[in-house]
XYZ file of C-alpha atoms in Angstrom:
593
model
C 0.000 0.000 0.000
C 2.962 2.281 0.595
C 3.867 2.311 -3.057
C 0.374 3.423 -3.895
C 0.309 6.177 -1.294
C 3.653 7.468 -2.486
C 2.041 8.447 -5.790
C 1.472 12.199 -6.139
C -2.123 13.206 -5.510
C -4.183 14.281 -8.502
C -6.235 17.368 -7.937
C -6.411 21.060 -8.699
C -3.162 21.621 -6.793
C -1.123 19.106 -8.782
C -2.581 18.666 -12.266
C -0.904 15.942 -14.351
C 1.165 16.871 -17.394
C -0.966 17.305 -20.493
C 0.661 14.419 -22.385
C 0.495 11.910 -19.536
C -2.089 9.142 -19.610
C -4.434 8.681 -16.645
C -2.876 6.692 -13.862
C -3.544 2.953 -14.097
C -2.625 0.168 -11.667
C 0.679 -1.491 -12.436
C 1.263 -5.185 -12.874
C 3.109 -5.260 -9.559
C 0.111 -3.804 -7.776
C -2.192 -6.293 -9.445
C 0.007 -9.194 -8.405
C -0.180 -8.159 -4.770
C -3.959 -7.757 -4.910
C -3.831 -4.022 -4.487
C -7.071 -2.541 -5.834
C -7.135 0.533 -8.021
C -9.300 3.295 -6.590
C -11.191 5.209 -9.296
C -11.891 7.995 -6.789
C -8.414 9.369 -7.493
C -9.425 9.934 -11.126
C -10.240 13.510 -12.095
C -13.954 14.057 -12.758
C -15.725 16.941 -14.425
C -18.336 18.766 -12.401
C -21.924 17.568 -12.677
C -23.072 20.721 -14.506
C -20.447 20.465 -17.265
C -21.072 16.739 -17.646
C -24.800 17.316 -17.996
C -24.264 20.067 -20.609
C -21.467 18.047 -22.297
C -19.096 21.012 -22.144
C -15.376 21.089 -21.390
C -14.517 21.405 -17.692
C -11.146 22.466 -16.252
C -12.067 20.651 -12.991
C -10.924 23.487 -10.760
C -12.248 23.323 -7.212
C -14.430 24.485 -5.593
C -15.799 26.116 -8.791
C -14.633 25.282 -12.311
C -13.879 27.985 -14.827
C -17.001 27.422 -16.951
C -19.386 27.537 -13.991
C -17.617 30.574 -12.610
C -17.839 32.355 -15.952
C -21.548 31.674 -16.445
C -22.474 31.926 -12.748
C -23.674 28.325 -12.478
C -23.861 26.009 -9.501
C -20.760 23.814 -9.496
C -20.674 20.519 -7.606
C -18.462 17.442 -7.798
C -19.583 13.878 -7.168
C -17.511 11.943 -4.662
C -17.920 8.653 -6.537
C -18.572 7.797 -10.163
C -21.735 5.978 -11.177
C -21.236 2.379 -12.107
C -21.510 1.583 -15.798
C -22.360 -1.626 -17.532
C -25.409 -3.898 -17.530
C -27.780 -4.080 -14.611
C -27.612 -6.886 -12.077
C -28.948 -10.118 -13.504
C -28.866 -8.935 -17.132
C -26.250 -11.500 -18.172
C -28.274 -14.357 -16.726
C -31.434 -13.203 -18.495
C -29.558 -12.843 -21.782
C -28.135 -16.335 -21.420
C -31.567 -17.838 -20.831
C -32.977 -16.034 -23.881
C -30.143 -17.324 -26.062
C -30.850 -20.833 -24.815
C -34.502 -20.421 -25.810
C -33.499 -19.256 -29.293
C -31.144 -22.210 -29.757
C -33.840 -24.631 -28.613
C -36.354 -23.069 -30.998
C -33.987 -23.236 -33.967
C -33.074 -26.851 -33.265
C -36.728 -27.947 -33.166
C -38.144 -25.820 -35.968
C -35.371 -25.676 -38.561
C -36.562 -28.776 -40.394
C -40.131 -27.463 -40.588
C -38.979 -24.072 -41.859
C -36.746 -25.530 -44.540
C -39.533 -27.661 -45.997
C -42.295 -26.594 -48.303
C -45.073 -27.361 -45.857
C -47.193 -24.441 -44.624
C -46.280 -23.127 -41.161
C -47.781 -25.043 -38.295
C -49.847 -23.513 -35.539
C -46.898 -23.816 -33.140
C -44.620 -22.021 -35.555
C -47.268 -19.342 -36.036
C -47.350 -18.651 -32.305
C -43.585 -18.662 -31.995
C -43.016 -16.289 -34.920
C -45.776 -13.886 -33.949
C -45.136 -13.933 -30.212
C -41.405 -13.481 -30.508
C -41.077 -11.345 -33.604
C -39.980 -8.321 -31.620
C -37.068 -10.105 -30.052
C -34.225 -10.557 -32.481
C -33.655 -7.328 -34.347
C -35.783 -5.154 -32.111
C -35.292 -6.710 -28.730
C -35.294 -4.320 -25.810
C -36.152 -1.435 -28.108
C -38.880 1.093 -27.913
C -41.776 1.141 -30.276
C -40.363 4.267 -31.874
C -36.960 5.999 -31.859
C -37.957 8.485 -29.177
C -39.229 5.885 -26.768
C -37.361 4.239 -23.940
C -36.205 0.648 -24.000
C -38.905 -1.953 -24.194
C -37.872 -3.624 -20.977
C -41.000 -2.484 -19.176
C -43.168 -3.672 -22.054
C -41.372 -6.998 -22.154
C -41.697 -7.549 -18.434
C -45.366 -6.600 -18.377
C -46.058 -8.852 -21.346
C -44.370 -11.705 -19.570
C -46.473 -11.209 -16.468
C -49.860 -10.907 -18.142
C -49.135 -13.653 -20.660
C -50.158 -11.589 -23.667
C -47.096 -12.054 -25.872
C -44.826 -14.777 -24.492
C -42.324 -16.651 -26.567
C -38.750 -16.627 -27.848
C -37.322 -14.447 -30.566
C -37.819 -14.991 -34.283
C -34.910 -16.060 -36.428
C -33.194 -13.405 -38.515
C -33.736 -15.366 -41.728
C -37.502 -15.175 -41.222
C -37.289 -11.417 -40.689
C -35.341 -11.075 -43.929
C -37.856 -13.285 -45.722
C -40.783 -11.112 -44.631
C -39.014 -7.937 -45.737
C -38.087 -9.483 -49.076
C -41.663 -10.568 -49.823
C -42.964 -7.104 -48.943
C -40.554 -5.190 -51.168
C -41.050 -7.616 -54.055
C -44.851 -7.940 -54.030
C -46.320 -5.024 -52.042
C -43.898 -2.135 -52.425
C -44.405 -2.128 -56.190
C -47.799 -0.428 -55.782
C -47.235 1.276 -52.380
C -43.836 2.891 -52.850
C -43.707 4.750 -49.543
C -40.590 3.227 -47.917
C -37.015 3.532 -49.151
C -35.854 -0.067 -49.374
C -32.128 0.293 -48.674
C -32.508 2.904 -45.948
C -35.156 0.892 -44.150
C -33.060 -2.272 -44.121
C -30.025 -0.293 -42.975
C -32.054 1.291 -40.175
C -32.895 -2.165 -38.812
C -29.203 -2.551 -37.917
C -29.018 0.765 -36.079
C -28.881 1.185 -32.342
C -32.089 0.477 -30.471
C -33.200 4.104 -30.276
C -32.638 4.669 -34.020
C -34.505 1.649 -35.384
C -37.884 1.984 -37.145
C -40.888 1.593 -34.828
C -41.850 -1.988 -34.251
C -45.441 -1.326 -35.358
C -44.148 -0.488 -38.857
C -42.165 -3.714 -39.015
C -45.214 -5.738 -38.028
C -47.321 -4.152 -40.775
C -44.601 -4.903 -43.320
C -44.705 -8.548 -42.261
C -48.508 -8.448 -42.236
C -48.731 -7.381 -45.888
C -45.994 -9.852 -46.815
C -47.874 -12.725 -45.172
C -51.146 -11.675 -46.818
C -49.714 -12.087 -50.337
C -47.752 -15.234 -49.458
C -49.527 -18.548 -49.853
C -47.233 -20.294 -47.383
C -47.362 -17.687 -44.607
C -50.907 -16.435 -45.164
C -52.160 -17.649 -41.740
C -49.772 -15.214 -40.043
C -51.233 -11.912 -41.264
C -54.089 -11.514 -38.717
C -51.718 -11.863 -35.770
C -49.212 -9.450 -37.305
C -52.005 -6.929 -37.877
C -53.263 -7.144 -34.302
C -49.738 -6.767 -32.956
C -49.062 -3.745 -35.193
C -52.225 -1.966 -34.069
C -51.411 -2.700 -30.437
C -47.979 -1.092 -30.688
C -49.189 1.829 -32.825
C -51.953 2.632 -30.355
C -49.541 2.204 -27.431
C -47.244 4.804 -28.990
C -50.184 7.152 -29.282
C -50.995 6.780 -25.594
C -47.463 7.411 -24.321
C -47.094 10.773 -22.639
C -48.850 13.490 -24.588
C -48.782 11.480 -27.826
C -45.802 13.275 -29.341
C -44.135 9.934 -30.059
C -46.308 9.376 -33.134
C -45.022 12.520 -34.866
C -42.743 10.609 -37.194
C -42.774 9.565 -40.821
C -42.582 5.922 -39.761
C -45.883 6.174 -37.910
C -47.491 7.840 -40.927
C -46.271 4.896 -43.017
C -47.615 2.489 -40.409
C -51.126 3.942 -40.481
C -51.104 3.930 -44.275
C -50.273 0.225 -44.283
C -52.897 -0.404 -41.602
C -55.525 1.429 -43.684
C -54.655 -0.468 -46.852
C -54.802 -3.788 -45.010
C -58.156 -2.996 -43.409
C -59.683 -2.068 -46.760
C -58.353 -5.257 -48.313
C -59.836 -7.275 -45.443
C -63.198 -5.403 -45.668
C -62.921 -3.905 -42.175
C -64.678 -0.844 -43.601
C -65.588 1.125 -40.442
C -62.137 0.538 -38.983
C -60.485 1.358 -42.316
C -62.380 4.645 -42.598
C -61.169 5.716 -39.143
C -57.607 4.592 -39.865
C -57.690 6.523 -43.132
C -58.716 9.621 -41.209
C -55.905 9.081 -38.726
C -53.365 8.720 -41.550
C -54.689 11.877 -43.228
C -54.615 13.921 -40.032
C -51.132 12.686 -39.189
C -49.848 13.646 -42.645
C -51.318 17.133 -42.271
C -49.953 17.462 -38.730
C -46.477 16.623 -40.052
C -46.864 19.248 -42.781
C -46.518 16.696 -45.583
C -49.120 18.574 -47.649
C -46.902 21.694 -47.816
C -43.440 20.261 -48.439
C -42.811 22.489 -51.477
C -44.600 25.585 -50.271
C -42.423 28.735 -50.229
C -44.327 29.982 -47.179
C -45.894 27.111 -45.213
C -48.927 28.309 -43.306
C -49.241 25.362 -40.934
C -47.264 24.874 -37.739
C -44.161 22.767 -38.255
C -44.102 19.619 -36.090
C -41.389 17.930 -38.120
C -37.661 18.458 -38.564
C -36.617 19.565 -42.082
C -35.459 16.768 -44.376
C -31.719 16.160 -44.511
C -31.483 15.310 -48.214
C -33.542 14.895 -51.383
C -34.282 11.205 -50.790
C -35.783 11.893 -47.373
C -37.918 14.698 -48.794
C -39.022 12.454 -51.652
C -40.012 9.741 -49.172
C -42.172 12.286 -47.361
C -43.775 13.267 -50.685
C -44.605 9.651 -51.409
C -46.157 9.130 -47.997
C -48.369 12.172 -48.500
C -49.509 11.225 -52.003
C -50.316 7.668 -50.968
C -52.371 9.159 -48.129
C -54.050 11.420 -50.683
C -54.821 8.460 -52.970
C -56.301 6.235 -50.275
C -58.365 9.146 -48.969
C -59.879 9.776 -52.409
C -60.588 6.117 -53.165
C -62.189 5.721 -49.744
C -64.594 8.578 -50.436
C -65.497 7.322 -53.925
C -66.858 4.177 -52.258
C -68.885 5.948 -49.575
C -69.657 9.427 -50.881
C -68.463 10.948 -47.608
C -66.258 14.081 -47.469
C -62.542 13.790 -48.143
C -59.965 14.218 -45.401
C -57.346 16.090 -47.456
C -58.486 19.228 -49.255
C -57.020 19.451 -52.753
C -56.868 23.257 -52.544
C -54.391 23.089 -49.641
C -51.966 20.685 -51.320
C -48.607 22.369 -51.954
C -46.455 19.266 -52.280
C -45.079 18.305 -55.671
C -45.989 14.955 -57.158
C -43.493 12.136 -56.498
C -40.503 11.434 -58.722
C -39.716 8.180 -60.506
C -38.836 5.057 -58.558
C -35.398 4.899 -60.187
C -34.536 8.392 -58.961
C -35.861 7.536 -55.512
C -33.689 4.421 -55.242
C -30.499 5.963 -56.627
C -30.899 9.319 -54.903
C -30.683 11.278 -58.162
C -32.892 14.312 -57.728
C -35.209 15.120 -60.606
C -37.745 17.924 -61.136
C -41.397 17.182 -60.435
C -44.513 19.200 -61.182
C -47.204 20.333 -58.800
C -50.774 19.079 -59.059
C -52.214 22.384 -60.277
C -49.854 22.407 -63.276
C -50.766 18.835 -64.236
C -54.472 19.679 -64.052
C -53.822 22.494 -66.524
C -51.942 20.121 -68.839
C -48.476 21.497 -68.029
C -45.425 19.436 -67.132
C -46.930 16.104 -68.156
C -43.533 14.893 -69.392
C -42.256 14.880 -65.790
C -45.147 12.742 -64.553
C -43.862 9.515 -62.987
C -45.938 6.309 -62.693
C -46.639 6.866 -58.996
C -47.456 10.524 -59.711
C -49.963 9.462 -62.358
C -51.850 7.466 -59.713
C -51.954 10.582 -57.546
C -53.346 12.586 -60.452
C -56.076 10.039 -61.208
C -57.050 9.887 -57.541
C -57.414 13.677 -57.634
C -59.892 13.269 -60.500
C -61.840 10.741 -58.422
C -61.925 13.259 -55.594
C -63.293 15.943 -57.907
C -65.965 13.594 -59.213
C -66.976 12.732 -55.653
C -67.243 16.401 -54.688
C -69.155 17.099 -57.900
C -71.756 14.464 -57.088
C -71.991 15.326 -53.395
C -73.038 18.947 -53.908
C -76.740 19.493 -53.165
C -79.195 19.707 -56.028
C -80.223 23.236 -57.014
C -82.979 24.554 -59.259
C -80.687 25.661 -62.076
C -79.180 22.164 -62.379
C -82.009 21.230 -64.739
C -80.514 23.379 -67.507
C -78.073 21.384 -69.619
C -76.286 24.500 -70.864
C -76.079 26.646 -67.714
C -76.827 24.272 -64.825
C -74.183 23.954 -62.122
C -74.199 20.154 -62.302
C -73.533 20.114 -66.028
C -70.850 22.777 -65.816
C -68.973 20.717 -63.221
C -69.548 17.622 -65.347
C -67.999 19.238 -68.415
C -65.058 20.548 -66.357
C -64.177 17.057 -65.077
C -64.735 15.510 -68.491
C -62.451 18.067 -70.119
C -59.613 17.187 -67.736
C -60.076 13.474 -68.453
C -60.115 13.991 -72.220
C -57.075 16.272 -72.215
C -55.064 13.880 -70.082
C -56.027 10.867 -72.214
C -54.930 12.700 -75.368
C -51.715 14.245 -74.013
C -50.567 11.408 -71.747
C -46.789 10.906 -72.187
C -45.672 7.750 -73.965
C -43.981 6.253 -70.913
C -47.386 6.131 -69.178
C -49.196 4.456 -72.066
C -49.698 0.768 -72.631
C -48.080 -1.459 -73.732
C -44.988 0.721 -73.067
C -45.500 0.553 -69.297
C -46.566 -3.072 -69.017
C -43.930 -3.805 -66.387
C -45.082 -1.121 -63.943
C -48.204 -1.877 -61.848
C -48.777 1.843 -61.253
C -48.989 2.527 -64.997
C -51.450 -0.342 -65.408
C -53.575 0.969 -62.561
C -53.418 4.536 -63.890
C -54.817 3.506 -67.268
C -57.545 1.355 -65.714
C -58.492 3.985 -63.115
C -58.635 6.683 -65.795
C -61.300 4.739 -67.694
C -63.105 3.985 -64.425
C -63.331 7.705 -63.700
C -64.936 8.197 -67.118
C -67.553 5.549 -66.315
C -68.354 6.994 -62.873
C -68.697 10.508 -64.275
C -70.916 9.562 -67.211
C -73.108 7.079 -65.352
C -73.978 9.882 -62.962
C -74.689 12.100 -65.978
C -77.031 9.475 -67.454
C -78.934 9.219 -64.193
C -79.245 13.020 -63.855
C -80.295 13.473 -67.498
C -83.004 10.828 -67.211
C -84.198 12.288 -63.910
C -84.476 15.794 -65.359
C -85.916 14.560 -68.698
C -83.131 16.216 -70.680
C -82.789 15.583 -74.403
C -81.584 12.224 -75.637
C -78.230 13.527 -76.927
C -76.279 13.690 -73.617
C -77.699 10.319 -72.569
C -76.590 8.611 -75.773
C -73.181 10.293 -75.645
C -72.581 9.244 -72.033
C -73.634 5.653 -72.733
C -71.161 5.492 -75.613
C -68.403 6.891 -73.394
C -69.166 4.311 -70.698
C -69.149 1.432 -73.184
C -65.873 2.586 -74.729
C -64.236 2.950 -71.307
C -65.394 -0.515 -70.198
C -64.039 -1.973 -73.439
C -60.694 -0.262 -72.788
C -60.512 -1.809 -69.318
C -61.327 -5.210 -70.821
C -58.502 -4.896 -73.347
C -56.010 -3.732 -70.713
C -56.752 -6.683 -68.431
C -56.484 -9.141 -71.315
C -53.176 -7.538 -72.254
C -51.814 -7.771 -68.704
C -53.401 -11.069 -67.681
C -55.665 -11.795 -64.699
C -52.824 -13.366 -62.702
C -50.589 -10.290 -62.952
C -53.504 -8.107 -61.870
C -52.935 -9.343 -58.311
C -49.790 -7.206 -58.133
C -51.676 -4.009 -59.001
C -53.187 -1.540 -56.527
C -55.882 -3.297 -54.406
C -58.489 -0.724 -55.483
C -58.291 -2.173 -58.999
C -61.063 -4.548 -57.912
C -63.382 -1.529 -57.662
C -62.412 -0.537 -61.209
C -63.148 -4.015 -62.541
C -66.500 -4.011 -60.759
C -67.468 -0.641 -62.281
C -66.581 -1.903 -65.765
C -68.532 -5.135 -65.258
C -71.540 -3.128 -64.134
C -71.622 -1.365 -67.511
C -72.165 -4.731 -69.189
C -74.832 -5.661 -66.639
C -76.810 -2.567 -67.580
C -76.294 -3.351 -71.258
C -77.480 -6.950 -70.843
C -80.681 -5.803 -69.152
C -81.583 -4.043 -72.405
C -79.964 -6.572 -74.770
C -80.025 -9.981 -73.035
C -79.056 -11.841 -76.227
C -75.763 -9.972 -76.728
C -73.261 -12.825 -76.432
C -70.255 -10.507 -76.660
C -71.435 -8.447 -73.683
C -72.229 -11.627 -71.759
C -68.731 -12.953 -72.451
C -67.170 -9.681 -71.283
C -69.186 -9.769 -68.067
C -68.137 -13.339 -67.321
C -64.520 -12.383 -67.971
C -64.697 -9.514 -65.479
C -66.326 -11.803 -62.959
C -63.528 -14.354 -63.328
C -60.919 -11.595 -62.867
C -62.511 -10.476 -59.599
C -62.703 -14.107 -58.499
C -58.954 -14.405 -59.146
C -58.167 -11.193 -57.283
C -59.909 -12.294 -54.091
C -57.127 -14.823 -53.393
C -54.737 -12.027 -52.340
C -57.244 -9.187 -52.052
C -60.328 -10.147 -50.007
C -61.859 -6.757 -50.860
C -62.595 -8.178 -54.312
C -64.972 -10.675 -52.720
C -67.388 -7.906 -51.750
C -67.525 -6.717 -55.362
C -68.025 -10.286 -56.542
C -71.028 -10.584 -54.266
C -72.376 -7.229 -55.453
C -72.029 -8.310 -59.097
C -74.242 -11.307 -58.400
C -76.779 -9.037 -56.724
C -76.724 -6.552 -59.616
C -77.066 -9.317 -62.188
C -79.825 -10.999 -60.164
C -77.745 -14.165 -60.143
C -77.528 -16.881 -57.565
C -73.766 -17.490 -57.464
C -73.388 -17.055 -53.717
C -71.952 -20.406 -52.719
C -68.461 -20.392 -51.269
C -68.424 -16.641 -50.656
C -67.476 -15.139 -47.321
C -69.958 -12.305 -47.113
C -68.836 -9.185 -45.247
C -70.295 -8.852 -41.760
C -70.591 -5.818 -39.507
C -69.359 -3.612 -42.338
C -70.791 -0.845 -44.450
C -73.772 -1.829 -46.601
C -72.336 -3.271 -49.777
C -74.679 -1.115 -51.849
C -72.692 1.948 -50.790
C -69.873 0.751 -53.022
C -72.047 1.038 -56.104
C -71.326 3.995 -58.408
C -75.037 4.744 -58.530
C -74.875 5.783 -54.891
C -72.077 8.309 -55.345
């Protein structure tokens, strides 16, 4: 001990030379069992350590605290670092559980058999463990130790962690089969973020919804999607209830609620989907995603500015997908939209290639596209946003109350709005750039959906015009013209689907089933007047078979299949899972817009 006490004391009176290393115990001291006392180490004052500023460690008051007139105190002992007591034992037991799981389930996973019920429970119950273990549900949250412990006590989500190869498989299925029509997540950045520190990983609710959509389109893992969905909603709602709810102010949570909304519409959870759509719309507006390119944003900013073009483009894509789902939701119910077109000051999204590579490219705003300007810059995903805007205008046009001057075909408000929407549709169909036309864009599901949805908008607009003209006993000319436009549009949809193929239609936007239903309904109305028209009957049966094919990966199509049988006064109801506790199916009919 004498050798240790002979060392010069370290303090304000005798500071060590600047180039000397901190004193460490020597080998001789270690051999004699002499412990090294960390109390002799120089420590910064608590104020400087808290503010992460440089401290000269003068006593009783350091230079920084003296300069800024702050309270200066020194801790007698340093806080212990490292894991908490018992952490190593818990980690060892969890690793043993993972090894036991892998040894028992590896053969079942490697085979081609569908996942068993045991494997379903193990994957779902432990999916948060491997790449997101002990993490919060969003980057700003604390570690998930409290959540894990509470889950273990109440028995809600027990089970070991999921293997990393299964996590990678779920992500791969999503980005191959779902991302192609919902391009709202940057693939490389998302996968890289999964390897970040716990506080910087994407929220776990987003990861569950990615797996949910992947399982829904996978024949082998299809039984997993309900459990993934329930888990995602649980975590998303838990984030909303933490503190004052500020934890949900992130792009990842906006993406989560978009995926939740899309899933709920596909599964025909219509009331829940409508509320989730509203939550996604409000969250996008709260984050200011509708004014990303505004020179003078009017709304309060609850979001940090984007760091680069790719991040800003990802925010654009999240907003426009929110815009699209909002408009397609209202076209099926006739209820008001959640995002007002007049307040949109965010440019349309760029091409997928530019988004992936990070090469910035100019994009036009919606108002310019509506005027026919900048169409050459329109990307496939932007074209879907434009068509959804047209659907929104048609919905607003049909929702306005009937007035006395609507009876006049030349000056009535209804007919003026009708001609305005029709003019936009005609101009866009004539001046559409070549890269958005078929068959040039056969490989892009968004281009396919854009062309089909464009013709669907024509049918919705002109079927409403036929109904209004017959109601007001207007001359035969507008009725005949609108019927011809509807027939031509339905024929165009028929040719597009035959060109693409019914099987490939499953990779297109889920709302394509609504478009196919609207086209089939044109032939139903035609067959009521001409029941012997074999060509129209063949077209109707073709559309019905397409919807029947779509329902395998898109249960929403089943509701339209049922409605087709009702409209055609058929009796083909066997084997159909009819929607229960949902909106009346008749609300999805264009005649009720």
